[in-house]
PDB file of C-alpha atoms in Angstrom:
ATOM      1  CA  UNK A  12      69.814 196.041 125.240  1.00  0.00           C
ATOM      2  CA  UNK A  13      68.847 192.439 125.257  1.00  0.00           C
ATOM      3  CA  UNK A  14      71.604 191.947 122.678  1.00  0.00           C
ATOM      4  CA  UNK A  15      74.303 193.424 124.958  1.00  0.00           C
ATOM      5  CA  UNK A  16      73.239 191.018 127.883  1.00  0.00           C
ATOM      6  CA  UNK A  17      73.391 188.147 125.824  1.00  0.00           C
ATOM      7  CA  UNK A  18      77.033 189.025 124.674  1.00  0.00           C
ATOM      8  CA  UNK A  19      78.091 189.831 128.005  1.00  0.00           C
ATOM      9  CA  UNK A  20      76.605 186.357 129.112  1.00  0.00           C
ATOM     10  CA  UNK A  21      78.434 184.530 126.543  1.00  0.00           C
ATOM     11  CA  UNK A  22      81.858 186.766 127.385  1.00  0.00           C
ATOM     12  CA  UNK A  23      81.280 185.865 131.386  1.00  0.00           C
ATOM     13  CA  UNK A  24      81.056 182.117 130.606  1.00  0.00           C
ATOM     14  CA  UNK A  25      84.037 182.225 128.209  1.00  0.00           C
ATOM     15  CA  UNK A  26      85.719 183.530 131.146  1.00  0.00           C
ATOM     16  CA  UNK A  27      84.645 181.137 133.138  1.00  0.00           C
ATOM     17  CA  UNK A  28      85.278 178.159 130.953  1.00  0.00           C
ATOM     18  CA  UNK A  29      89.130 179.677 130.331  1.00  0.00           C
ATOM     19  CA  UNK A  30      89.636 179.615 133.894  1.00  0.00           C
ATOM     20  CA  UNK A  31      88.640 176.263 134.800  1.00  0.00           C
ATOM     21  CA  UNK A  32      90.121 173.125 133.166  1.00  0.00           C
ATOM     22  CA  UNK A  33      88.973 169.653 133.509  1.00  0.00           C
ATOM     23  CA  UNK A  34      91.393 166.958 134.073  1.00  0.00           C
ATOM     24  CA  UNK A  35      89.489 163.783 133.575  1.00  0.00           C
ATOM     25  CA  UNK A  36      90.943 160.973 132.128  1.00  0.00           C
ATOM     26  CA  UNK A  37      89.951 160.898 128.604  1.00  0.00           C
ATOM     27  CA  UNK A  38      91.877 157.463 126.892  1.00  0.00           C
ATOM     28  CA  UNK A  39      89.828 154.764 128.920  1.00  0.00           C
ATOM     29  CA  UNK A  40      89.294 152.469 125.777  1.00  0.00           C
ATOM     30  CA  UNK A  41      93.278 152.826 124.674  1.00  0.00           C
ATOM     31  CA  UNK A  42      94.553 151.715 128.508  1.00  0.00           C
ATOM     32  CA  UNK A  43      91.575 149.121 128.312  1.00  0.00           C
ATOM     33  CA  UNK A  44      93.366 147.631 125.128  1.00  0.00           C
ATOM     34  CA  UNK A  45      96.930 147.725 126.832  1.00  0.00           C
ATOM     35  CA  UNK A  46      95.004 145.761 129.988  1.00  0.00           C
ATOM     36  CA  UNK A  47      93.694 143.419 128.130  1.00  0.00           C
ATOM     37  CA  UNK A  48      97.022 142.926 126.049  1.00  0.00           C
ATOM     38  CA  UNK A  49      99.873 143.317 128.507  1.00  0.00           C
ATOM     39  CA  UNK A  50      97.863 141.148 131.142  1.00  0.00           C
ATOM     40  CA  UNK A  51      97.632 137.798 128.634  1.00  0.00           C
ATOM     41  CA  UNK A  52     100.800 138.288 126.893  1.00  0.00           C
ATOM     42  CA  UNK A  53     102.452 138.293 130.457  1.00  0.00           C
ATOM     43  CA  UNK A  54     100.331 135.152 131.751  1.00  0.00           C
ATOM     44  CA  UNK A  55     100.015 132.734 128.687  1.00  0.00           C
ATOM     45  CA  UNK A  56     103.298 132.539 127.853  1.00  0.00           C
ATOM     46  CA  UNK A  57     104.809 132.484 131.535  1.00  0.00           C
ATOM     47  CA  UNK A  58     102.369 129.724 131.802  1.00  0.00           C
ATOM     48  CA  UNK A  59     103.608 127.582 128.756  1.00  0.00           C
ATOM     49  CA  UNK A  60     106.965 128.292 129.713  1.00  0.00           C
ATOM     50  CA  UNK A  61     106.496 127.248 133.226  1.00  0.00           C
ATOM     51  CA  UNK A  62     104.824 123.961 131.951  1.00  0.00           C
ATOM     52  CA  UNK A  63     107.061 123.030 129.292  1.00  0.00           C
ATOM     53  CA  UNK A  64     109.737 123.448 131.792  1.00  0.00           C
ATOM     54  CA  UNK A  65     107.914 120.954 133.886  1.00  0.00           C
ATOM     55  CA  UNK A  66     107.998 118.871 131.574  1.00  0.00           C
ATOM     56  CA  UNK A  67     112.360 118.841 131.321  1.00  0.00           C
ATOM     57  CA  UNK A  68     111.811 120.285 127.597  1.00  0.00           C
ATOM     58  CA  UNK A  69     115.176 122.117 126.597  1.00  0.00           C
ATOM     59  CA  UNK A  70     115.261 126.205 126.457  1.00  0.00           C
ATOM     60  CA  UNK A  71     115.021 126.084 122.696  1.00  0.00           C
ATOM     61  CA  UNK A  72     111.598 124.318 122.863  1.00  0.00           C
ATOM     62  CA  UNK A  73     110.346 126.363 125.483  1.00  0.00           C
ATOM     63  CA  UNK A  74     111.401 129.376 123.433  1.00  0.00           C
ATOM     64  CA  UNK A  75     110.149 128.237 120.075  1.00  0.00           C
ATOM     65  CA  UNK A  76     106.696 126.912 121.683  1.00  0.00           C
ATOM     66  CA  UNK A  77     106.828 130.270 123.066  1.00  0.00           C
ATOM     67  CA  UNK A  78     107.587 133.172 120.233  1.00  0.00           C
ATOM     68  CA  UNK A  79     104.955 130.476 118.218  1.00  0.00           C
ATOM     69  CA  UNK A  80     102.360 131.358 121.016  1.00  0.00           C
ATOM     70  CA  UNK A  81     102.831 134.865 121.375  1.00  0.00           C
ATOM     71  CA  UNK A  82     102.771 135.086 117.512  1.00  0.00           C
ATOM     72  CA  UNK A  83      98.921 133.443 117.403  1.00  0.00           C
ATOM     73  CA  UNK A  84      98.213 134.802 120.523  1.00  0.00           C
ATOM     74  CA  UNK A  85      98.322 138.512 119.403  1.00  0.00           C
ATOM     75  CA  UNK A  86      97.042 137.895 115.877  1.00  0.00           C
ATOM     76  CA  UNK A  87      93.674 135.974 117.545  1.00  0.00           C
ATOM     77  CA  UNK A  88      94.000 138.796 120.482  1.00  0.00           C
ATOM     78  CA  UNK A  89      94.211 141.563 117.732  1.00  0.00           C
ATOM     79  CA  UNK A  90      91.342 140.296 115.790  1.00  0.00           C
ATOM     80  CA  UNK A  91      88.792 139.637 119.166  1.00  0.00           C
ATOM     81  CA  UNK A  92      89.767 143.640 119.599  1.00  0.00           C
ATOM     82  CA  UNK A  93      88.913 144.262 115.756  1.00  0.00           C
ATOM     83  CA  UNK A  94      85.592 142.608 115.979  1.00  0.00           C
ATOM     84  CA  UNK A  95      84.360 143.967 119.154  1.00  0.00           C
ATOM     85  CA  UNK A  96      85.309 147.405 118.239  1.00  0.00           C
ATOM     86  CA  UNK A  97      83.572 147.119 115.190  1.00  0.00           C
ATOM     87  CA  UNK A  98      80.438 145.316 116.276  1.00  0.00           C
ATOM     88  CA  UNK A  99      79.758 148.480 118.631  1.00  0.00           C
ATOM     89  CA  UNK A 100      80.262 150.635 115.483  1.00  0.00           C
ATOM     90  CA  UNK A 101      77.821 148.221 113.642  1.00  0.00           C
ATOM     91  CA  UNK A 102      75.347 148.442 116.547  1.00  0.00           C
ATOM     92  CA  UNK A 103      75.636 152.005 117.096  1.00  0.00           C
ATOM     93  CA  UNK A 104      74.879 152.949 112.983  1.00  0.00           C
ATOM     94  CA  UNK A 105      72.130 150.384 113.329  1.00  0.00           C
ATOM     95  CA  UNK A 106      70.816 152.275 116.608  1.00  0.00           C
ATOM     96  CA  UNK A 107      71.391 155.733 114.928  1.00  0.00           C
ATOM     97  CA  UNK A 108      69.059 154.956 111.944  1.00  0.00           C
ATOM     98  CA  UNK A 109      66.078 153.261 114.149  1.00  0.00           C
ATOM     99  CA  UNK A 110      66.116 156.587 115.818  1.00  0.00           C
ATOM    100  CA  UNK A 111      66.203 158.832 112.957  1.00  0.00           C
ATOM    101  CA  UNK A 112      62.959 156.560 111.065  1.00  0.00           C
ATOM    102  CA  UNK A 113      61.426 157.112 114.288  1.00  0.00           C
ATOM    103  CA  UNK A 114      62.123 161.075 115.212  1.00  0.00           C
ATOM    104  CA  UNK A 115      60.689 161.321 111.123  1.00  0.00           C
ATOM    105  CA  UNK A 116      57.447 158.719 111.884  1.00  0.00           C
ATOM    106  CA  UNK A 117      56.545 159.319 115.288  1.00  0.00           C
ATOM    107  CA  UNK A 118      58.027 162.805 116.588  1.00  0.00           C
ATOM    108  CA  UNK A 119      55.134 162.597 119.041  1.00  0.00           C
ATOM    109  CA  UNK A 120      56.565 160.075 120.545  1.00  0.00           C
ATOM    110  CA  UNK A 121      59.793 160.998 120.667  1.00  0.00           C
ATOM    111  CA  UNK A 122      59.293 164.562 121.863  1.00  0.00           C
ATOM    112  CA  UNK A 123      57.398 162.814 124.860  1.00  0.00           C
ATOM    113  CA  UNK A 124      60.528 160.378 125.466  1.00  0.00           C
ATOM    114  CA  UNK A 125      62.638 163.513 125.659  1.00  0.00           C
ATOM    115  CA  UNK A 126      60.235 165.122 127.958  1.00  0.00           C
ATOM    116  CA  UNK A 127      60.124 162.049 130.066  1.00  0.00           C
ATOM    117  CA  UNK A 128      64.023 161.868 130.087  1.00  0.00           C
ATOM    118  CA  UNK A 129      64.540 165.585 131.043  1.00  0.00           C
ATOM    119  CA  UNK A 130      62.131 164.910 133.771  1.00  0.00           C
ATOM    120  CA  UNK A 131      63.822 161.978 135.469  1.00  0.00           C
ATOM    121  CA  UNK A 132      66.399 164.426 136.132  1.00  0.00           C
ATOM    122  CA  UNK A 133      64.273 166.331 138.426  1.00  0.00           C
ATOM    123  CA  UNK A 134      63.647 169.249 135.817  1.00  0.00           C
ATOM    124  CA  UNK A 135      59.755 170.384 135.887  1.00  0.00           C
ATOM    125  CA  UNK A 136      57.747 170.469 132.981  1.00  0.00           C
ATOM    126  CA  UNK A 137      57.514 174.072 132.158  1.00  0.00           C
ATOM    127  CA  UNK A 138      61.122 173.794 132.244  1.00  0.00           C
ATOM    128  CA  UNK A 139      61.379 171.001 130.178  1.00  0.00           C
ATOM    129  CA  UNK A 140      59.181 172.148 127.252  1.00  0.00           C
ATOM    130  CA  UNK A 141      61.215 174.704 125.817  1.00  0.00           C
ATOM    131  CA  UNK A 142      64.037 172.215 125.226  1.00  0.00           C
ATOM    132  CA  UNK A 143      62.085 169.959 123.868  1.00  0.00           C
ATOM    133  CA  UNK A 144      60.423 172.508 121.062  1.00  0.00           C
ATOM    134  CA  UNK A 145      63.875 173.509 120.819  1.00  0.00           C
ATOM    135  CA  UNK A 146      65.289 169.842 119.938  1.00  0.00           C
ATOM    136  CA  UNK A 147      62.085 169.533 117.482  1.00  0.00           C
ATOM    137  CA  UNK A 148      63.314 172.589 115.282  1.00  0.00           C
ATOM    138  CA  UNK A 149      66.768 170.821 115.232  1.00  0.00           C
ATOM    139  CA  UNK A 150      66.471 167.207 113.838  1.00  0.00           C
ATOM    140  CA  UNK A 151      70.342 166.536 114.172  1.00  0.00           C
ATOM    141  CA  UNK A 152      70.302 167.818 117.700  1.00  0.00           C
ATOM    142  CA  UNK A 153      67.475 166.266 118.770  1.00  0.00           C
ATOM    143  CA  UNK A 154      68.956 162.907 117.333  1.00  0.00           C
ATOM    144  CA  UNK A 155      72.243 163.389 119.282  1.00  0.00           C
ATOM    145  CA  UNK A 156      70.591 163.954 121.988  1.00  0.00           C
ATOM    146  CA  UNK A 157      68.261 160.646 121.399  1.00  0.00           C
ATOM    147  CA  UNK A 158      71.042 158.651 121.087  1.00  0.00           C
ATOM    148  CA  UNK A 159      73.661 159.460 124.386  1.00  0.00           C
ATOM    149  CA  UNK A 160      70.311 160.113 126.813  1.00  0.00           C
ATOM    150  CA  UNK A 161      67.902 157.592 125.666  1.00  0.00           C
ATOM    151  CA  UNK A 162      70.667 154.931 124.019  1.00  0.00           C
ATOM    152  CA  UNK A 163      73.478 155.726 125.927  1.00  0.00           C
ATOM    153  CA  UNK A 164      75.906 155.235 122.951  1.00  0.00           C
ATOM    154  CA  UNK A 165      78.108 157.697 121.910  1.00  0.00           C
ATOM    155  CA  UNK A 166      79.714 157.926 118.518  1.00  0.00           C
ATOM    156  CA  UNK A 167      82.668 155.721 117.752  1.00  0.00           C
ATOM    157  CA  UNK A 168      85.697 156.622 116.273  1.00  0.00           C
ATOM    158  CA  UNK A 169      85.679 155.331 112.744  1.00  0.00           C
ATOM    159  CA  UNK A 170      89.317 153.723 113.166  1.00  0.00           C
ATOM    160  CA  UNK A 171      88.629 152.652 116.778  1.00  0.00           C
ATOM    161  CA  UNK A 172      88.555 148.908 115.482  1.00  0.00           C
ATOM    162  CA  UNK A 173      91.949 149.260 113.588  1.00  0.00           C
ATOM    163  CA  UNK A 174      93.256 150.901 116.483  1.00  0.00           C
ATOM    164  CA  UNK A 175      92.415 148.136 119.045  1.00  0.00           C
ATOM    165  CA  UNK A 176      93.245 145.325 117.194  1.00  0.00           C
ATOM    166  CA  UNK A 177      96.911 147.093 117.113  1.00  0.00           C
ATOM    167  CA  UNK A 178      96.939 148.289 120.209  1.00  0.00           C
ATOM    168  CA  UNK A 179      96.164 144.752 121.662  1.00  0.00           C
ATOM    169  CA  UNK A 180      98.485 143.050 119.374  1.00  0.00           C
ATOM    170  CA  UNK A 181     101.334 145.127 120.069  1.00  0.00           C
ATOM    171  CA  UNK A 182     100.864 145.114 123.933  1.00  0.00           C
ATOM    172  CA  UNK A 183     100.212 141.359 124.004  1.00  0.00           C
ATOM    173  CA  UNK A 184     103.591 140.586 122.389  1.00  0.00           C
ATOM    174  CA  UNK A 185     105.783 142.998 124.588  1.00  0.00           C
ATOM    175  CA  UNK A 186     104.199 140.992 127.538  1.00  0.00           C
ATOM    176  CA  UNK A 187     104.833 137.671 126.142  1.00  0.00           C
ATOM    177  CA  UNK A 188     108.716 138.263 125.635  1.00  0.00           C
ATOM    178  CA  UNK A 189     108.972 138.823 129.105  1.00  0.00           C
ATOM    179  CA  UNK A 190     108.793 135.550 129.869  1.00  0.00           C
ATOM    180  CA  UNK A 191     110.663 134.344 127.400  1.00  0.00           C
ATOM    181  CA  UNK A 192     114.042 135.918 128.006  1.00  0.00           C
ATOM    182  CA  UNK A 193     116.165 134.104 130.303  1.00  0.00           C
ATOM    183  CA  UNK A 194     115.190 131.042 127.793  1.00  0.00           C
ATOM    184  CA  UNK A 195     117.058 133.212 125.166  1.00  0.00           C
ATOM    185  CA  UNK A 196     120.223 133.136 127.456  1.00  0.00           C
ATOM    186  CA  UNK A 197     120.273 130.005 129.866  1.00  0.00           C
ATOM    187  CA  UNK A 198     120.355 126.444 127.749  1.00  0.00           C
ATOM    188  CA  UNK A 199     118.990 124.359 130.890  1.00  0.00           C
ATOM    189  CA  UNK A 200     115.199 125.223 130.901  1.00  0.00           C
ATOM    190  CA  UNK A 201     115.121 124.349 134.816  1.00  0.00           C
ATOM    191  CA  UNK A 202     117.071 127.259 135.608  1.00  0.00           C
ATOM    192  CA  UNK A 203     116.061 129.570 133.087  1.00  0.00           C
ATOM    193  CA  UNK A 204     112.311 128.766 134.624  1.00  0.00           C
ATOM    194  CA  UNK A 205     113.958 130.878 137.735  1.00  0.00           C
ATOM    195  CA  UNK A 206     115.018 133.500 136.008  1.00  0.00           C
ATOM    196  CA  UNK A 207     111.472 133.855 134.426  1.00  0.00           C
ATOM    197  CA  UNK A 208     109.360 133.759 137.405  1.00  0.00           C
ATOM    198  CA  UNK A 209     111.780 136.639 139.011  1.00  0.00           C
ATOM    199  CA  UNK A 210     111.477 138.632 136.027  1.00  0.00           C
ATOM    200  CA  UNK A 211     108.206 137.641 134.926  1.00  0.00           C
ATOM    201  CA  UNK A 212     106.068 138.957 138.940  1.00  0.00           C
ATOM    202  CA  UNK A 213     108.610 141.880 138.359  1.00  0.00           C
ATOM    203  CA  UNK A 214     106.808 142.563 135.605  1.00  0.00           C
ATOM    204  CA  UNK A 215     103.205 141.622 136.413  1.00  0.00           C
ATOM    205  CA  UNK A 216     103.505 143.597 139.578  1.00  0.00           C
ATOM    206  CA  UNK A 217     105.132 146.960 138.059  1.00  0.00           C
ATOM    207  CA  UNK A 218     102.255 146.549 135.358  1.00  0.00           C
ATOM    208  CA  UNK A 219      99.110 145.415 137.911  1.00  0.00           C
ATOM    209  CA  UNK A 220     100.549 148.944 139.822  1.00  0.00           C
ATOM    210  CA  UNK A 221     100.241 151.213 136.946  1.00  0.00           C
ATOM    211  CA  UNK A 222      96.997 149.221 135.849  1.00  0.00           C
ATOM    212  CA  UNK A 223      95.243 150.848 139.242  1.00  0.00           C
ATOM    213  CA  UNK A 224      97.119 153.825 139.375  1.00  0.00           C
ATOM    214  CA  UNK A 225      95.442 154.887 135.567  1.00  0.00           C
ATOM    215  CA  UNK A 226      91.809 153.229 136.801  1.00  0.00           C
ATOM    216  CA  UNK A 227      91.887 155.003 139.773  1.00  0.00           C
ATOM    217  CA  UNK A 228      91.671 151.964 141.647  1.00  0.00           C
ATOM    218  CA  UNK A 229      94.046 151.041 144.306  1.00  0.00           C
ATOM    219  CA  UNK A 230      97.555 150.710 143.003  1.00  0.00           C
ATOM    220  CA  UNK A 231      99.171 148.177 145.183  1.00  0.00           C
ATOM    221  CA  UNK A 232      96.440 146.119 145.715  1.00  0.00           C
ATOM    222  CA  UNK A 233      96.081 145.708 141.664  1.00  0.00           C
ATOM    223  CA  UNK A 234     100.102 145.397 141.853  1.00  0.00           C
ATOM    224  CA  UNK A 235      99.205 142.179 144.107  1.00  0.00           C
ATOM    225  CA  UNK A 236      96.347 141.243 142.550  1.00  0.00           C
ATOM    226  CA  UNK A 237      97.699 141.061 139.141  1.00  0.00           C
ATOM    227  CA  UNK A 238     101.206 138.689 139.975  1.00  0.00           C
ATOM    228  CA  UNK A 239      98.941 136.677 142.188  1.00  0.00           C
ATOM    229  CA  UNK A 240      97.272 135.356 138.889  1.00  0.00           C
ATOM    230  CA  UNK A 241      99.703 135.117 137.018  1.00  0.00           C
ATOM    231  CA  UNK A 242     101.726 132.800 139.832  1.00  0.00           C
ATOM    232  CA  UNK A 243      98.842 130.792 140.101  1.00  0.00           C
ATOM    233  CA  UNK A 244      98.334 130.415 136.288  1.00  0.00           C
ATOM    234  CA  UNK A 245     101.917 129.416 135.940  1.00  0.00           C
ATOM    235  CA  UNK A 246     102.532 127.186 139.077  1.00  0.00           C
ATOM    236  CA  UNK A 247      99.308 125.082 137.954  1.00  0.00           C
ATOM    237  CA  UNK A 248     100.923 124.898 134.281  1.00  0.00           C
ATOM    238  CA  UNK A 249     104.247 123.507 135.594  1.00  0.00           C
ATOM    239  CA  UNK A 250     102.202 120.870 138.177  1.00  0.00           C
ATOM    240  CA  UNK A 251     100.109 119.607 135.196  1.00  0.00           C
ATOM    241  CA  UNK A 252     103.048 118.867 132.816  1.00  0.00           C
ATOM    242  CA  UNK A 253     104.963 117.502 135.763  1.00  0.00           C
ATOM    243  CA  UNK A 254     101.959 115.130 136.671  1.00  0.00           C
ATOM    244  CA  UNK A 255     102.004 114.148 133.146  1.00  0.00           C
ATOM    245  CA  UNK A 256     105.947 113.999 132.813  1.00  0.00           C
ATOM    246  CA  UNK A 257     107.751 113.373 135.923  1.00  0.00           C
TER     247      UNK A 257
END
């Protein structure tokens, strides 16, 4: 009898799991890299070209200074991505065998941090107990569970670092050529600045729009937010090199 309620338990929440789908947003770390690449490749080199303009240097300067600094700007970009990724997968392995040793030396302990985690969720101790003799009889379980409620760290994908450091790359130099394309077709760098800053804020505030729209922040307001620094970045790049070159 028991057996048959169980089964129809586990049928009922099938059902119930079938029928309702979740739709959060699950790729927070991969739009993250795109941010953090799109955003500098369309602001460093818009401010380079900007100042190098300023400075009455011909489109083919502007344009070799710039494909140079998108170059080293998404290999140092790529790498920063590479070694933060895999410091947190350094840190988390480092994390993960602290708490094994200490579910192994002092289970005591850690059955009583469970218990004392459980309960700051409002969950009473005769309620609590059970799960907590249940994570004892399951050392993996009770290690997972150690490690996203006491830690807070979840497991990282083994080729998360590879994947950022491309990710970041890539993104940073389709932001940088922006910039950099009415230099490829107008020989005076003067009016090819123009044609930059047009197509450059085009750029920054198509790209600040979708930034909010996938954070759930507000769309337009990241739209404006996002030229806004990048005019500022490049009109103080130009006034520098035309202070120092009039």
């Amino acid at each position: 009898m028991a057996h048959d309620e169980a089964r129809n338990l586990d049928s009922e929440k099938q059902r119930l799991l079938s029928q309702h789908k979740e739709k959060h947003f699950t790729a927070g770390e991969i739009v993250r890299d795109i941010i953090i690449g799109v955003s500098d490749g369309l602001t460093v080199p818009f401010a380079l070209a900007a100042g190098l303009s300023g400075a009455n240097a011909t489109s083919s300067i502007v344009l070799t200074a710039g494909v140079a600094e998108v170059a080293a700007g998404a290999i140092s970009m790529g790498l920063g991505g590479y070694l933060a990724a895999k410091s947190e997968a350094d840190h988390y392995v480092r994390e993960l065998r602290r708490e094994q040793e200490e579910i192994v030396n002092v289970p005591d302990t850690e059955a009583a941090e469970v218990a004392e985690i459980l309960a700051e969720y409002g969950i009473e101790h005769h309620e609590y107990t059970p799960v907590v003799n249940a994570l004892r009889k399951n050392p993996q379980a009770w290690l997972d569970f150690m490690m996203k409620f006491e830690l807070g760290l979840e497991k990282p994908d083994p080729r998360r670092a590879l994947h950022s450091a491309l990710t970041i790359a890539i993104s940073y130099i389709l932001g940088g050529v922006v910039p950099l394309i009415p230099y490829m077709f107008i020989p005076r760098a003067r009016e090819a600045l123009a044609g930059s800053v047009v197509l450059t804020l085009a750029a920054l505030l198509i790209f600040g729009y979708a930034k909010g729209y996938f954070t759930g922040s507000k769309p337009f307001k990241s739209a404006f937010q996002t030229a806004l620094i990048g005019a500022i970045a490049s009109a103080a790049a130009f006034g520098m090199a035309k202070a120092i070159h009039p």
